[in-house]
Short mmCIF file of N, CA, C and O in Angstrom, two decimals:
data_model
loop_
_atom_site.label_atom_id
_atom_site.label_comp_id
_atom_site.label_asym_id
_atom_site.label_seq_id
_atom_site.Cartn_x
_atom_site.Cartn_y
_atom_site.Cartn_z
N MET A 1 118.62 110.54 64.73
CA MET A 1 118.23 109.21 64.33
C MET A 1 118.04 109.19 62.82
O MET A 1 117.43 110.08 62.25
N ASN A 2 118.56 108.15 62.16
CA ASN A 2 118.44 108.02 60.71
C ASN A 2 117.12 107.40 60.33
O ASN A 2 116.56 106.60 61.06
N ASN A 3 116.61 107.79 59.15
CA ASN A 3 115.42 107.15 58.62
C ASN A 3 115.80 105.76 58.12
O ASN A 3 116.88 105.56 57.60
N VAL A 4 114.91 104.82 58.27
CA VAL A 4 115.14 103.45 57.84
C VAL A 4 114.17 103.14 56.71
O VAL A 4 112.98 103.41 56.83
N THR A 5 114.67 102.60 55.61
CA THR A 5 113.84 102.19 54.51
C THR A 5 113.69 100.68 54.57
O THR A 5 114.68 99.97 54.42
N PRO A 6 112.49 100.19 54.83
CA PRO A 6 112.32 98.74 54.94
C PRO A 6 112.49 98.07 53.60
O PRO A 6 112.21 98.65 52.55
N ILE A 7 112.97 96.82 53.64
CA ILE A 7 113.07 96.01 52.44
C ILE A 7 111.67 95.52 52.12
O ILE A 7 110.96 95.04 52.99
N LYS A 8 111.27 95.65 50.87
CA LYS A 8 109.94 95.20 50.45
C LYS A 8 109.85 93.69 50.62
O LYS A 8 110.69 92.95 50.15
N ARG A 9 108.83 93.23 51.28
CA ARG A 9 108.62 91.81 51.50
C ARG A 9 107.50 91.31 50.61
O ARG A 9 106.65 92.07 50.19
N LYS A 10 107.50 90.01 50.36
CA LYS A 10 106.46 89.41 49.53
C LYS A 10 105.09 89.75 50.09
O LYS A 10 104.87 89.70 51.29
N GLY A 11 104.18 90.08 49.19
CA GLY A 11 102.81 90.33 49.59
C GLY A 11 102.58 91.71 50.18
O GLY A 11 101.45 92.09 50.41
N ASN A 12 103.65 92.47 50.42
CA ASN A 12 103.49 93.79 51.02
C ASN A 12 102.77 94.71 50.04
O ASN A 12 101.85 95.39 50.40
N GLY A 13 103.23 94.72 48.78
CA GLY A 13 102.59 95.53 47.76
C GLY A 13 102.88 97.01 47.85
O GLY A 13 102.59 97.75 46.94
N THR A 14 103.46 97.45 48.94
CA THR A 14 103.78 98.87 49.10
C THR A 14 105.18 99.12 48.56
O THR A 14 106.15 98.52 49.05
N PRO A 15 105.30 99.98 47.53
CA PRO A 15 106.63 100.25 47.00
C PRO A 15 107.47 101.03 48.01
O PRO A 15 106.92 101.74 48.86
N PRO A 16 108.78 100.89 47.92
CA PRO A 16 109.63 101.66 48.83
C PRO A 16 109.49 103.15 48.53
O PRO A 16 109.19 103.53 47.40
N PRO A 17 109.67 103.98 49.53
CA PRO A 17 109.54 105.42 49.30
C PRO A 17 110.63 105.91 48.35
O PRO A 17 111.72 105.36 48.29
N ALA A 18 110.30 106.95 47.59
CA ALA A 18 111.28 107.54 46.69
C ALA A 18 112.43 108.10 47.52
O ALA A 18 112.25 108.54 48.65
N GLY A 19 113.60 108.05 46.96
CA GLY A 19 114.75 108.60 47.65
C GLY A 19 115.34 107.68 48.69
O GLY A 19 116.02 108.13 49.60
N ALA A 20 115.07 106.38 48.57
CA ALA A 20 115.65 105.44 49.52
C ALA A 20 117.17 105.53 49.46
O ALA A 20 117.74 105.73 48.40
N HIS A 21 117.81 105.44 50.62
CA HIS A 21 119.27 105.51 50.64
C HIS A 21 119.83 104.59 51.72
O HIS A 21 119.10 104.12 52.58
N ILE A 22 121.12 104.36 51.63
CA ILE A 22 121.82 103.48 52.55
C ILE A 22 123.17 104.12 52.85
O ILE A 22 123.74 104.80 51.99
N ASP A 23 123.69 103.93 54.04
CA ASP A 23 125.00 104.52 54.36
C ASP A 23 126.08 103.70 53.66
O ASP A 23 125.88 102.55 53.26
N SER A 24 127.25 104.29 53.48
CA SER A 24 128.31 103.67 52.69
C SER A 24 128.83 102.37 53.32
O SER A 24 129.15 101.42 52.60
N ALA A 25 128.87 102.28 54.63
CA ALA A 25 129.33 101.05 55.28
C ALA A 25 128.36 99.91 55.03
O ALA A 25 128.76 98.77 54.75
N SER A 26 127.07 100.18 55.11
CA SER A 26 126.05 99.15 54.86
C SER A 26 126.05 98.75 53.39
O SER A 26 125.88 97.58 53.06
N TYR A 27 126.25 99.72 52.51
CA TYR A 27 126.31 99.42 51.08
C TYR A 27 127.51 98.52 50.79
O TYR A 27 127.39 97.55 50.04
N ALA A 28 128.65 98.81 51.38
CA ALA A 28 129.85 97.98 51.18
C ALA A 28 129.59 96.56 51.67
O ALA A 28 129.96 95.58 51.00
N LEU A 29 128.92 96.42 52.81
CA LEU A 29 128.58 95.10 53.33
C LEU A 29 127.63 94.37 52.38
O LEU A 29 127.79 93.17 52.11
N LEU A 30 126.66 95.07 51.84
CA LEU A 30 125.72 94.49 50.89
C LEU A 30 126.46 93.98 49.65
O LEU A 30 126.23 92.85 49.20
N VAL A 31 127.35 94.79 49.10
CA VAL A 31 128.09 94.39 47.90
C VAL A 31 129.02 93.22 48.22
O VAL A 31 129.12 92.27 47.43
N GLU A 32 129.70 93.24 49.35
CA GLU A 32 130.57 92.13 49.74
C GLU A 32 129.78 90.84 49.88
O GLU A 32 130.23 89.77 49.48
N THR A 33 128.58 90.93 50.45
CA THR A 33 127.72 89.75 50.59
C THR A 33 127.29 89.24 49.23
O THR A 33 127.31 88.02 48.98
N LEU A 34 126.91 90.14 48.35
CA LEU A 34 126.53 89.75 46.99
C LEU A 34 127.68 89.04 46.29
O LEU A 34 127.49 87.98 45.69
N ILE A 35 128.87 89.57 46.38
CA ILE A 35 130.04 88.95 45.76
C ILE A 35 130.29 87.57 46.35
O ILE A 35 130.56 86.62 45.61
N GLY A 36 130.17 87.44 47.66
CA GLY A 36 130.36 86.15 48.31
C GLY A 36 129.35 85.12 47.81
O GLY A 36 129.71 83.96 47.54
N PHE A 37 128.09 85.52 47.67
CA PHE A 37 127.08 84.61 47.16
C PHE A 37 127.36 84.24 45.71
O PHE A 37 127.16 83.09 45.31
N LEU A 38 127.80 85.20 44.90
CA LEU A 38 128.12 84.90 43.51
C LEU A 38 129.27 83.91 43.42
O LEU A 38 129.23 82.96 42.62
N GLU A 39 130.29 84.11 44.23
CA GLU A 39 131.43 83.18 44.24
C GLU A 39 131.00 81.78 44.68
O GLU A 39 131.42 80.78 44.10
N LEU A 40 130.15 81.71 45.70
CA LEU A 40 129.65 80.42 46.17
C LEU A 40 128.80 79.75 45.09
O LEU A 40 128.92 78.55 44.85
N ARG A 41 127.98 80.52 44.40
CA ARG A 41 127.14 79.99 43.31
C ARG A 41 128.02 79.38 42.22
O ARG A 41 127.76 78.29 41.72
N ILE A 42 129.07 80.07 41.83
CA ILE A 42 129.98 79.57 40.79
C ILE A 42 130.66 78.29 41.26
O ILE A 42 130.72 77.29 40.53
N LYS A 43 131.14 78.29 42.50
CA LYS A 43 131.82 77.12 43.06
C LYS A 43 130.88 75.91 43.10
O LYS A 43 131.26 74.80 42.72
N GLU A 44 129.67 76.12 43.58
CA GLU A 44 128.70 75.02 43.67
C GLU A 44 128.30 74.54 42.27
O GLU A 44 128.16 73.33 42.05
N GLY A 45 128.13 75.45 41.34
CA GLY A 45 127.78 75.07 39.97
C GLY A 45 128.90 74.28 39.31
O GLY A 45 128.65 73.30 38.60
N ASP A 46 130.14 74.68 39.56
CA ASP A 46 131.30 73.96 39.01
C ASP A 46 131.38 72.55 39.59
O ASP A 46 131.91 71.64 38.95
N ALA A 47 130.86 72.36 40.78
CA ALA A 47 130.86 71.04 41.42
C ALA A 47 129.67 70.19 40.96
O ALA A 47 129.49 69.07 41.43
N GLY A 48 128.86 70.74 40.05
CA GLY A 48 127.72 70.00 39.51
C GLY A 48 126.49 70.00 40.39
O GLY A 48 125.59 69.19 40.19
N ARG A 49 126.45 70.89 41.36
CA ARG A 49 125.30 70.94 42.27
C ARG A 49 124.22 71.86 41.73
O ARG A 49 124.49 72.86 41.08
N ASN A 50 122.98 71.55 42.05
CA ASN A 50 121.85 72.38 41.69
C ASN A 50 121.86 73.61 42.61
O ASN A 50 121.90 73.47 43.83
N CYS A 51 121.80 74.79 42.04
CA CYS A 51 121.97 76.02 42.84
C CYS A 51 120.78 76.97 42.71
O CYS A 51 120.96 78.18 42.74
N ASP A 52 119.59 76.43 42.57
CA ASP A 52 118.41 77.28 42.40
C ASP A 52 118.24 78.28 43.54
O ASP A 52 117.94 79.45 43.31
N GLU A 53 118.44 77.82 44.77
CA GLU A 53 118.25 78.72 45.92
C GLU A 53 119.33 79.80 45.95
O GLU A 53 119.03 80.97 46.23
N LEU A 54 120.57 79.45 45.63
CA LEU A 54 121.63 80.46 45.57
C LEU A 54 121.35 81.47 44.45
O LEU A 54 121.58 82.67 44.63
N GLU A 55 120.85 81.00 43.33
CA GLU A 55 120.50 81.92 42.24
C GLU A 55 119.40 82.87 42.67
O GLU A 55 119.45 84.07 42.38
N ARG A 56 118.40 82.35 43.37
CA ARG A 56 117.30 83.20 43.84
C ARG A 56 117.81 84.27 44.81
O ARG A 56 117.47 85.44 44.71
N LEU A 57 118.66 83.85 45.75
CA LEU A 57 119.23 84.81 46.70
C LEU A 57 120.11 85.83 46.01
O LEU A 57 120.09 87.03 46.37
N ASN A 58 120.87 85.41 45.01
CA ASN A 58 121.70 86.35 44.25
C ASN A 58 120.84 87.40 43.57
O ASN A 58 121.16 88.59 43.59
N ARG A 59 119.74 86.97 42.96
CA ARG A 59 118.85 87.93 42.28
C ARG A 59 118.27 88.92 43.27
O ARG A 59 118.19 90.12 42.99
N GLN A 60 117.88 88.44 44.46
CA GLN A 60 117.34 89.36 45.47
C GLN A 60 118.38 90.37 45.91
O GLN A 60 118.08 91.56 46.05
N LEU A 61 119.60 89.92 46.16
CA LEU A 61 120.67 90.84 46.57
C LEU A 61 120.99 91.83 45.46
O LEU A 61 121.24 93.01 45.72
N GLU A 62 120.99 91.38 44.21
CA GLU A 62 121.25 92.28 43.09
C GLU A 62 120.17 93.36 43.00
O GLU A 62 120.49 94.54 42.81
N ARG A 63 118.90 92.97 43.15
CA ARG A 63 117.82 93.96 43.11
C ARG A 63 117.95 94.95 44.25
O ARG A 63 117.73 96.16 44.08
N LEU A 64 118.32 94.47 45.43
CA LEU A 64 118.49 95.35 46.57
C LEU A 64 119.64 96.33 46.32
O LEU A 64 119.52 97.53 46.56
N ALA A 65 120.76 95.82 45.82
CA ALA A 65 121.91 96.69 45.54
C ALA A 65 121.56 97.73 44.48
O ALA A 65 121.97 98.89 44.59
N GLU A 66 120.79 97.35 43.47
CA GLU A 66 120.41 98.29 42.42
C GLU A 66 119.57 99.44 42.97
O GLU A 66 119.65 100.56 42.46
N ARG A 67 118.78 99.18 44.00
CA ARG A 67 117.96 100.25 44.61
C ARG A 67 118.83 101.37 45.17
O ARG A 67 118.38 102.52 45.25
N PHE A 68 120.05 101.05 45.56
CA PHE A 68 120.90 102.03 46.23
C PHE A 68 122.09 102.45 45.40
O PHE A 68 123.00 103.10 45.91
N THR A 69 122.14 102.07 44.14
CA THR A 69 123.26 102.40 43.27
C THR A 69 122.82 103.47 42.28
O THR A 69 121.82 103.28 41.61
N PRO A 70 123.54 104.58 42.14
CA PRO A 70 124.71 104.97 42.92
C PRO A 70 124.30 105.51 44.28
O PRO A 70 123.16 105.93 44.47
N LEU A 71 125.23 105.48 45.20
CA LEU A 71 124.97 106.00 46.54
C LEU A 71 124.66 107.48 46.46
O LEU A 71 125.25 108.21 45.68
N LYS A 72 123.71 107.93 47.26
CA LYS A 72 123.43 109.37 47.33
C LYS A 72 124.65 110.07 47.88
O LYS A 72 125.26 109.63 48.84
N GLY A 73 125.01 111.15 47.24
CA GLY A 73 126.15 111.93 47.69
C GLY A 73 127.47 111.35 47.23
O GLY A 73 128.53 111.89 47.54
N ALA A 74 127.43 110.25 46.48
CA ALA A 74 128.68 109.66 45.97
C ALA A 74 129.23 110.52 44.87
O ALA A 74 128.50 111.07 44.06
N ALA A 75 130.53 110.65 44.85
CA ALA A 75 131.16 111.47 43.81
C ALA A 75 131.37 110.68 42.55
O ALA A 75 131.42 109.50 42.52
#
């Protein structure tokens, strides 16, 4: 069984344990999701729409991706 590192939630105050890691398939999904949100944010902004919520979600995904970059064991 793999260890699971929980995502820090608001008000938790407990930092994630050192050495947090993610498997490569999950990391690829995370990055693909981040890219999709970024593309949607650009598209919505180009259409003149207010995108505060998309910007907030993008920042959260970026912070999450940064926690796992570079992947442990990555060459």
